[in-house]
Structure formats: structure tokens, C-alpha cells
PDB file of C-alpha atoms and ligand atoms in Angstrom:
ATOM      1  CA  UNK A   1      -1.184   1.266  19.670  1.00 56.00           C
ATOM      2  CA  UNK A   2       2.422   0.109  19.873  1.00 63.00           C
ATOM      3  CA  UNK A   3       5.194   0.906  17.456  1.00 75.00           C
ATOM      4  CA  UNK A   4       6.768   4.031  16.074  1.00 80.00           C
ATOM      5  CA  UNK A   5       4.581   7.110  16.268  1.00 87.00           C
ATOM      6  CA  UNK A   6       5.198  10.576  14.921  1.00 90.00           C
ATOM      7  CA  UNK A   7       3.071  13.645  15.678  1.00 90.00           C
ATOM      8  CA  UNK A   8       0.123  14.024  13.316  1.00 89.00           C
ATOM      9  CA  UNK A   9       1.311  17.577  12.514  1.00 90.00           C
ATOM     10  CA  UNK A  10       4.751  16.385  11.349  1.00 94.00           C
ATOM     11  CA  UNK A  11       5.661  18.291   8.131  1.00 94.00           C
ATOM     12  CA  UNK A  12       5.933  15.056   6.148  1.00 95.00           C
ATOM     13  CA  UNK A  13       2.413  14.020   7.136  1.00 97.00           C
ATOM     14  CA  UNK A  14       1.023  17.507   6.468  1.00 97.00           C
ATOM     15  CA  UNK A  15       2.519  17.403   2.968  1.00 97.00           C
ATOM     16  CA  UNK A  16       0.795  14.091   2.272  1.00 98.00           C
ATOM     17  CA  UNK A  17      -2.520  15.488   3.543  1.00 97.00           C
ATOM     18  CA  UNK A  18      -2.121  18.599   1.337  1.00 97.00           C
ATOM     19  CA  UNK A  19      -1.265  16.505  -1.731  1.00 98.00           C
ATOM     20  CA  UNK A  20      -4.312  14.299  -1.208  1.00 97.00           C
ATOM     21  CA  UNK A  21      -6.596  17.318  -0.771  1.00 97.00           C
ATOM     22  CA  UNK A  22      -5.222  19.048  -3.868  1.00 97.00           C
ATOM     23  CA  UNK A  23      -4.842  16.191  -6.347  1.00 96.00           C
ATOM     24  CA  UNK A  24      -5.802  12.884  -4.737  1.00 96.00           C
ATOM     25  CA  UNK A  25      -2.351  11.322  -4.472  1.00 98.00           C
ATOM     26  CA  UNK A  26       1.098  11.795  -2.937  1.00 98.00           C
ATOM     27  CA  UNK A  27       4.544  10.298  -3.415  1.00 98.00           C
ATOM     28  CA  UNK A  28       7.234  10.559  -0.726  1.00 98.00           C
ATOM     29  CA  UNK A  29      10.497   9.034  -1.894  1.00 97.00           C
ATOM     30  CA  UNK A  30      12.096   9.144   1.542  1.00 95.00           C
ATOM     31  CA  UNK A  31       9.409   8.130   4.004  1.00 96.00           C
ATOM     32  CA  UNK A  32      10.479   4.992   5.841  1.00 96.00           C
ATOM     33  CA  UNK A  33      13.769   5.050   7.807  1.00 95.00           C
ATOM     34  CA  UNK A  34      16.273   2.801   6.047  1.00 96.00           C
ATOM     35  CA  UNK A  35      16.793   0.472   9.027  1.00 97.00           C
ATOM     36  CA  UNK A  36      13.057  -0.146   9.142  1.00 98.00           C
ATOM     37  CA  UNK A  37      12.876  -0.719   5.379  1.00 98.00           C
ATOM     38  CA  UNK A  38      15.644  -3.321   5.636  1.00 98.00           C
ATOM     39  CA  UNK A  39      14.002  -5.024   8.627  1.00 98.00           C
ATOM     40  CA  UNK A  40      10.620  -5.186   6.875  1.00 98.00           C
ATOM     41  CA  UNK A  41      12.187  -6.580   3.692  1.00 98.00           C
ATOM     42  CA  UNK A  42      13.900  -9.280   5.777  1.00 98.00           C
ATOM     43  CA  UNK A  43      10.605 -10.078   7.505  1.00 98.00           C
ATOM     44  CA  UNK A  44       8.832 -10.357   4.138  1.00 98.00           C
ATOM     45  CA  UNK A  45      11.542 -12.672   2.759  1.00 97.00           C
ATOM     46  CA  UNK A  46      11.474 -14.775   5.916  1.00 97.00           C
ATOM     47  CA  UNK A  47       7.720 -15.250   5.606  1.00 97.00           C
ATOM     48  CA  UNK A  48       8.091 -16.120   1.938  1.00 96.00           C
ATOM     49  CA  UNK A  49      10.783 -18.696   2.752  1.00 97.00           C
ATOM     50  CA  UNK A  50       8.543 -20.217   5.446  1.00 96.00           C
ATOM     51  CA  UNK A  51       5.780 -20.593   2.878  1.00 96.00           C
ATOM     52  CA  UNK A  52       3.503 -18.091   4.636  1.00 96.00           C
ATOM     53  CA  UNK A  53       2.733 -16.010   1.554  1.00 95.00           C
ATOM     54  CA  UNK A  54      -0.143 -17.170  -0.647  1.00 94.00           C
ATOM     55  CA  UNK A  55      -1.246 -16.235  -4.173  1.00 93.00           C
ATOM     56  CA  UNK A  56      -3.416 -13.128  -3.887  1.00 89.00           C
ATOM     57  CA  UNK A  57      -7.084 -13.299  -4.753  1.00 82.00           C
ATOM     58  CA  UNK A  58      -9.225 -10.919  -6.765  1.00 77.00           C
ATOM     59  CA  UNK A  59     -12.498  -9.606  -5.303  1.00 73.00           C
ATOM     60  CA  UNK A  60     -13.753 -10.081  -1.780  1.00 70.00           C
ATOM     61  CA  UNK A  61     -15.538 -12.609   0.389  1.00 71.00           C
ATOM     62  CA  UNK A  62     -17.008 -15.772  -1.137  1.00 68.00           C
ATOM     63  CA  UNK A  63     -16.542 -14.436  -4.681  1.00 66.00           C
ATOM     64  CA  UNK A  64     -12.767 -14.134  -4.258  1.00 75.00           C
ATOM     65  CA  UNK A  65     -10.639 -16.182  -6.640  1.00 75.00           C
ATOM     66  CA  UNK A  66      -6.995 -16.420  -7.672  1.00 76.00           C
ATOM     67  CA  UNK A  67      -6.534 -15.187 -11.237  1.00 78.00           C
ATOM     68  CA  UNK A  68      -2.933 -14.998 -12.337  1.00 74.00           C
ATOM     69  CA  UNK A  69      -3.967 -13.206 -15.528  1.00 79.00           C
ATOM     70  CA  UNK A  70      -5.009 -10.258 -13.342  1.00 89.00           C
ATOM     71  CA  UNK A  71      -2.517 -10.324 -10.459  1.00 92.00           C
ATOM     72  CA  UNK A  72       0.463 -12.571  -9.804  1.00 94.00           C
ATOM     73  CA  UNK A  73       1.666 -11.415  -6.405  1.00 95.00           C
ATOM     74  CA  UNK A  74       1.860 -13.458  -3.205  1.00 96.00           C
ATOM     75  CA  UNK A  75       0.626 -11.845  -0.006  1.00 96.00           C
ATOM     76  CA  UNK A  76       0.250 -12.192   3.734  1.00 96.00           C
ATOM     77  CA  UNK A  77      -1.981  -9.954   5.856  1.00 96.00           C
ATOM     78  CA  UNK A  78      -0.341  -8.237   8.847  1.00 97.00           C
ATOM     79  CA  UNK A  79      -1.515  -8.619  12.418  1.00 95.00           C
ATOM     80  CA  UNK A  80      -0.232  -6.520  15.333  1.00 95.00           C
ATOM     81  CA  UNK A  81       2.215  -8.243  17.689  1.00 95.00           C
ATOM     82  CA  UNK A  82       3.862 -10.518  15.110  1.00 93.00           C
ATOM     83  CA  UNK A  83       7.163  -8.712  14.642  1.00 96.00           C
ATOM     84  CA  UNK A  84       8.697  -5.503  15.972  1.00 97.00           C
ATOM     85  CA  UNK A  85       9.346  -4.068  12.511  1.00 97.00           C
ATOM     86  CA  UNK A  86       5.727  -4.676  11.508  1.00 97.00           C
ATOM     87  CA  UNK A  87       4.470  -2.970  14.676  1.00 97.00           C
ATOM     88  CA  UNK A  88       6.673   0.043  13.948  1.00 97.00           C
ATOM     89  CA  UNK A  89       5.197   0.230  10.461  1.00 97.00           C
ATOM     90  CA  UNK A  90       1.658  -0.057  11.877  1.00 97.00           C
ATOM     91  CA  UNK A  91       2.447   2.739  14.348  1.00 96.00           C
ATOM     92  CA  UNK A  92       3.611   5.025  11.554  1.00 96.00           C
ATOM     93  CA  UNK A  93       0.515   4.264   9.533  1.00 97.00           C
ATOM     94  CA  UNK A  94      -1.603   5.071  12.562  1.00 97.00           C
ATOM     95  CA  UNK A  95       0.088   8.484  12.747  1.00 96.00           C
ATOM     96  CA  UNK A  96      -0.763   9.004   9.085  1.00 97.00           C
ATOM     97  CA  UNK A  97      -4.352   7.929   9.767  1.00 97.00           C
ATOM     98  CA  UNK A  98      -4.636  10.590  12.478  1.00 96.00           C
ATOM     99  CA  UNK A  99      -3.170  13.235  10.177  1.00 97.00           C
ATOM    100  CA  UNK A 100      -5.627  12.313   7.409  1.00 97.00           C
ATOM    101  CA  UNK A 101      -8.545  12.481   9.822  1.00 96.00           C
ATOM    102  CA  UNK A 102      -7.476  15.877  11.160  1.00 95.00           C
ATOM    103  CA  UNK A 103      -6.794  17.388   7.775  1.00 94.00           C
ATOM    104  CA  UNK A 104      -9.443  15.802   5.591  1.00 94.00           C
ATOM    105  CA  UNK A 105     -12.196  14.696   8.027  1.00 91.00           C
ATOM    106  CA  UNK A 106     -12.291  11.284   6.419  1.00 91.00           C
ATOM    107  CA  UNK A 107     -13.350   9.409   9.568  1.00 94.00           C
ATOM    108  CA  UNK A 108     -10.808   6.660   8.944  1.00 97.00           C
ATOM    109  CA  UNK A 109     -11.252   4.040  11.635  1.00 96.00           C
ATOM    110  CA  UNK A 110      -8.888   1.237  10.786  1.00 94.00           C
ATOM    111  CA  UNK A 111      -6.067   0.079   8.585  1.00 96.00           C
ATOM    112  CA  UNK A 112      -5.602  -3.265   6.875  1.00 95.00           C
ATOM    113  CA  UNK A 113      -2.340  -4.182   5.197  1.00 97.00           C
ATOM    114  CA  UNK A 114      -0.385  -7.027   3.659  1.00 97.00           C
ATOM    115  CA  UNK A 115       3.102  -7.866   2.504  1.00 98.00           C
ATOM    116  CA  UNK A 116       3.223  -8.429  -1.241  1.00 98.00           C
ATOM    117  CA  UNK A 117       5.900 -10.281  -3.167  1.00 98.00           C
ATOM    118  CA  UNK A 118       5.820 -10.139  -6.967  1.00 98.00           C
ATOM    119  CA  UNK A 119       8.043 -12.837  -8.504  1.00 97.00           C
ATOM    120  CA  UNK A 120       9.899 -11.759 -11.676  1.00 98.00           C
ATOM    121  CA  UNK A 121       7.366 -11.273 -14.479  1.00 97.00           C
ATOM    122  CA  UNK A 122       4.347 -10.915 -12.156  1.00 97.00           C
ATOM    123  CA  UNK A 123       2.011  -7.959 -12.593  1.00 97.00           C
ATOM    124  CA  UNK A 124      -1.306  -6.546 -11.411  1.00 96.00           C
ATOM    125  CA  UNK A 125      -3.585  -5.296 -14.179  1.00 96.00           C
ATOM    126  CA  UNK A 126      -5.312  -1.912 -14.010  1.00 96.00           C
ATOM    127  CA  UNK A 127      -7.827  -1.742 -11.153  1.00 94.00           C
ATOM    128  CA  UNK A 128      -9.357   0.423  -8.440  1.00 94.00           C
ATOM    129  CA  UNK A 129      -8.780  -0.507  -4.792  1.00 93.00           C
ATOM    130  CA  UNK A 130     -12.418  -0.063  -3.821  1.00 88.00           C
ATOM    131  CA  UNK A 131     -14.742  -3.039  -4.177  1.00 77.00           C
ATOM    132  CA  UNK A 132     -18.135  -2.708  -5.840  1.00 70.00           C
ATOM    133  CA  UNK A 133     -19.836  -4.306  -2.851  1.00 70.00           C
ATOM    134  CA  UNK A 134     -17.765  -2.658  -0.122  1.00 76.00           C
ATOM    135  CA  UNK A 135     -16.912   1.047  -0.130  1.00 84.00           C
ATOM    136  CA  UNK A 136     -15.020   1.214   3.157  1.00 91.00           C
ATOM    137  CA  UNK A 137     -11.563   1.598   1.631  1.00 93.00           C
ATOM    138  CA  UNK A 138     -10.838   5.318   1.349  1.00 95.00           C
ATOM    139  CA  UNK A 139      -7.074   5.764   1.075  1.00 97.00           C
ATOM    140  CA  UNK A 140      -4.455   3.337  -0.285  1.00 97.00           C
ATOM    141  CA  UNK A 141      -0.855   3.429   0.969  1.00 98.00           C
ATOM    142  CA  UNK A 142       1.971   1.454  -0.629  1.00 98.00           C
ATOM    143  CA  UNK A 143       5.509   1.294   0.768  1.00 98.00           C
ATOM    144  CA  UNK A 144       8.325  -0.314  -1.211  1.00 98.00           C
ATOM    145  CA  UNK A 145      11.014  -2.487   0.365  1.00 98.00           C
ATOM    146  CA  UNK A 146      13.441  -2.962  -2.536  1.00 98.00           C
ATOM    147  CA  UNK A 147      17.148  -2.283  -2.333  1.00 95.00           C
ATOM    148  CA  UNK A 148      18.827  -0.444  -5.248  1.00 94.00           C
ATOM    149  CA  UNK A 149      15.921  -0.618  -7.685  1.00 97.00           C
ATOM    150  CA  UNK A 150      16.621   0.832 -11.131  1.00 96.00           C
ATOM    151  CA  UNK A 151      14.002   1.971 -13.680  1.00 94.00           C
ATOM    152  CA  UNK A 152      15.230  -0.723 -16.093  1.00 97.00           C
ATOM    153  CA  UNK A 153      14.146  -3.371 -13.560  1.00 98.00           C
ATOM    154  CA  UNK A 154      10.529  -2.450 -14.423  1.00 98.00           C
ATOM    155  CA  UNK A 155       7.906  -3.065 -11.728  1.00 98.00           C
ATOM    156  CA  UNK A 156       6.618   0.501 -11.795  1.00 98.00           C
ATOM    157  CA  UNK A 157       3.325   1.406 -10.185  1.00 98.00           C
ATOM    158  CA  UNK A 158       1.505   3.175 -13.036  1.00 98.00           C
ATOM    159  CA  UNK A 159      -1.229   5.557 -11.916  1.00 98.00           C
ATOM    160  CA  UNK A 160      -3.849   6.893 -14.329  1.00 98.00           C
ATOM    161  CA  UNK A 161      -4.516  10.454 -13.227  1.00 97.00           C
ATOM    162  CA  UNK A 162      -6.885  13.143 -14.519  1.00 93.00           C
ATOM    163  CA  UNK A 163      -6.707  14.395 -18.119  1.00 92.00           C
ATOM    164  CA  UNK A 164      -4.997  11.266 -19.436  1.00 94.00           C
ATOM    165  CA  UNK A 165      -1.870  11.858 -17.396  1.00 97.00           C
ATOM    166  CA  UNK A 166       0.070   8.737 -16.400  1.00 98.00           C
ATOM    167  CA  UNK A 167       2.470   8.755 -13.482  1.00 98.00           C
ATOM    168  CA  UNK A 168       4.991   5.960 -12.879  1.00 98.00           C
ATOM    169  CA  UNK A 169       6.497   5.225  -9.471  1.00 98.00           C
ATOM    170  CA  UNK A 170       9.783   3.294  -9.313  1.00 98.00           C
ATOM    171  CA  UNK A 171       9.426   0.891  -6.343  1.00 98.00           C
ATOM    172  CA  UNK A 172      12.542   2.001  -4.477  1.00 98.00           C
ATOM    173  CA  UNK A 173      12.926   1.037  -0.820  1.00 98.00           C
ATOM    174  CA  UNK A 174      11.491   3.560   1.647  1.00 97.00           C
ATOM    175  CA  UNK A 175       9.197   5.242  -0.892  1.00 98.00           C
ATOM    176  CA  UNK A 176       5.534   5.772   0.097  1.00 98.00           C
ATOM    177  CA  UNK A 177       2.682   6.331  -2.352  1.00 98.00           C
ATOM    178  CA  UNK A 178      -0.746   7.337  -1.080  1.00 98.00           C
ATOM    179  CA  UNK A 179      -3.880   7.813  -3.167  1.00 98.00           C
ATOM    180  CA  UNK A 180      -7.675   7.935  -2.922  1.00 96.00           C
ATOM    181  CA  UNK A 181      -8.742   4.302  -3.291  1.00 96.00           C
ATOM    182  CA  UNK A 182     -11.876   4.975  -5.312  1.00 94.00           C
ATOM    183  CA  UNK A 183     -10.433   7.612  -7.647  1.00 95.00           C
ATOM    184  CA  UNK A 184      -7.093   6.466  -9.052  1.00 97.00           C
ATOM    185  CA  UNK A 185      -6.941   3.487 -11.439  1.00 97.00           C
ATOM    186  CA  UNK A 186      -3.486   1.923 -11.305  1.00 98.00           C
ATOM    187  CA  UNK A 187      -1.488  -1.134 -12.281  1.00 98.00           C
ATOM    188  CA  UNK A 188       1.784  -2.845 -11.416  1.00 98.00           C
ATOM    189  CA  UNK A 189       4.065  -3.494 -14.400  1.00 98.00           C
ATOM    190  CA  UNK A 190       6.115  -6.704 -14.596  1.00 98.00           C
ATOM    191  CA  UNK A 191       9.666  -6.557 -13.260  1.00 98.00           C
ATOM    192  CA  UNK A 192      12.852  -8.440 -14.009  1.00 98.00           C
ATOM    193  CA  UNK A 193      13.510  -9.051 -10.316  1.00 98.00           C
ATOM    194  CA  UNK A 194      11.555  -9.881  -7.181  1.00 98.00           C
ATOM    195  CA  UNK A 195       9.514  -6.911  -5.981  1.00 98.00           C
ATOM    196  CA  UNK A 196       8.569  -6.436  -2.322  1.00 98.00           C
ATOM    197  CA  UNK A 197       6.029  -4.035  -0.848  1.00 98.00           C
ATOM    198  CA  UNK A 198       3.650  -3.392   2.004  1.00 98.00           C
ATOM    199  CA  UNK A 199       0.223  -2.339   0.787  1.00 97.00           C
ATOM    200  CA  UNK A 200      -2.488  -1.047   3.056  1.00 97.00           C
ATOM    201  CA  UNK A 201      -5.858   0.653   3.122  1.00 96.00           C
ATOM    202  CA  UNK A 202      -7.359   3.135   5.542  1.00 97.00           C
ATOM    203  CA  UNK A 203     -11.019   2.337   5.999  1.00 95.00           C
ATOM    204  CA  UNK A 204     -14.003   4.201   7.331  1.00 93.00           C
ATOM    205  CA  UNK A 205     -16.906   2.563   9.066  1.00 85.00           C
ATOM    206  CA  UNK A 206     -19.238   1.386   6.379  1.00 75.00           C
ATOM    207  CA  UNK A 207     -21.665  -1.124   5.054  1.00 65.00           C
ATOM    208  CA  UNK A 208     -19.340  -3.778   3.730  1.00 62.00           C
ATOM    209  CA  UNK A 209     -20.939  -7.230   3.808  1.00 62.00           C
ATOM    210  CA  UNK A 210     -17.836  -8.861   5.286  1.00 58.00           C
ATOM    211  CA  UNK A 211     -16.085  -8.089   8.573  1.00 54.00           C
TER     212      UNK A 211
HETATM  213  C1  LIG B   1      -2.531  -3.397  -4.764  1.00 91.58           C
HETATM  214  C2  LIG B   1      -1.657  -2.524  -5.592  1.00 91.58           C
HETATM  215  C3  LIG B   1       0.468  -1.459  -5.961  1.00 91.58           C
HETATM  216  C4  LIG B   1       1.940  -1.682  -5.833  1.00 91.58           C
HETATM  217  O1  LIG B   1      -2.008  -4.260  -4.038  1.00 91.58           O
HETATM  218  O2  LIG B   1      -3.761  -3.206  -4.819  1.00 91.58           O
HETATM  219  O3  LIG B   1      -2.176  -1.881  -6.465  1.00 91.58           O
HETATM  220  O4  LIG B   1       2.682  -0.835  -6.332  1.00 91.58           O
HETATM  221  N1  LIG B   1      -0.325  -2.447  -5.337  1.00 91.58           N
HETATM  222  O5  LIG B   1       2.353  -2.697  -5.271  1.00 91.58           O
HETATM  223 MN1  LIG B   2      -4.257  -1.556  -6.039  1.00 91.58          MN
END
């Protein structure tokens, strides 16, 4: 796999693995190098300007539909070989995949990811990232691409943890949030400005009905 790789025993990756094992989620405020964050944000904006992003659907396969009352973001799925910055991101995520497999024996085989752009006011209501008819998604990973985000801009990722605890993540550029896809309900709150992210899922081999 091309792109930027780091050893799977890098301290940052080991911390994420430990967090996931202990409590099912991890937040690393300084994960992505700033030059890469800036390049990915530019790539996301370029795709948006070219009209390549489309309203995101809810559900999977033939049952998928666009429902703005549930989620209002625009997305485009990543493919390797499209842009250098994207390949570097995919390389880093592959390093994380290896670390998760070594530390947690999850048998993660692939990674799917998309750019997401939330226009001002857009949100994503509370949901789980695992589909009822497809349990291959094991671990969710969100990276934010926003410059100088302030809490008053809104747009927090709100995670509903055990014992009624809520945890809000401010979507500041370079921050990575990782959580167990089937265990952590979460939502995206509306923001006053455009909100950019890369969201991805590590998947195991499974019995999903769609490829
Ligand atoms: C998702 C999602 C969270 C975020 O795309 O499924 O929950 O903070 N995204 O963008
Ligand atoms: Mn989600």
C-alpha cells in the first residue's frame, strides 16, 4: 500500500489501541500532520467545487435513501491513487489497522472512507455506524480538517458513552476520533460554518449482503 506509513508499535497507535480496549473509544487531538490536514482540506474543497460530493444516504444497498432530516452532509468515497494527500491518509489508516489487529485481534481486513462536508446548519442525528443487515464495520475513525474551529462554531461530535456520560469532540483540524462502530451511539451537531472531515470504517470479513 502506498502513502505514509508509521510502525504499528508507534506510541500514538498503541495509545489508541489501549483506549479502545479499555473504554471503546479514543480521541487524539494532534494526530494528522498539519501539512497533510491542509492538503486534505484543499482536496475536499476542490471536489466540492467540482460538484463531486453528493448528499449522503441513510442505510445501505437498495434500501438507501437521502433523508435530510437525519443527515445533511455531502460525501465522496475515497479510492486509492486519486490524490497524493488521500494516499498518505490511507497509508496512515493502514498503519492503524495493523496496530488494531495486533493489539485487539479484530481481524480487520479493509478500510472504507469518505470525505464529508456539512454545510452550515447541517447535522447527523444520533445513530450507530453498524448496519442491521451488515455487521462488518468494527471500528469507526473520523479525522477533522477544519482550520481554527472554536467551540462556539458548534458542529461537535457528541458521543453517548456508558452510564449516561456524553462526550463532545470539537472538530478541530488534525484531530482523530476512533470508536467501536457497534457500541457508541453518536451524532453531529449543527455548526455555524462549513465542517469538513474524513470518516472511515475498518471492516472485518463478514456476511454483508453487498460487496
Ligand atoms: C458518520 C459520522 C461523525 C463526524 O459519518 O457516520 O458519525 O463527526 N460522522 O463527522
Ligand atoms: Mn457515524
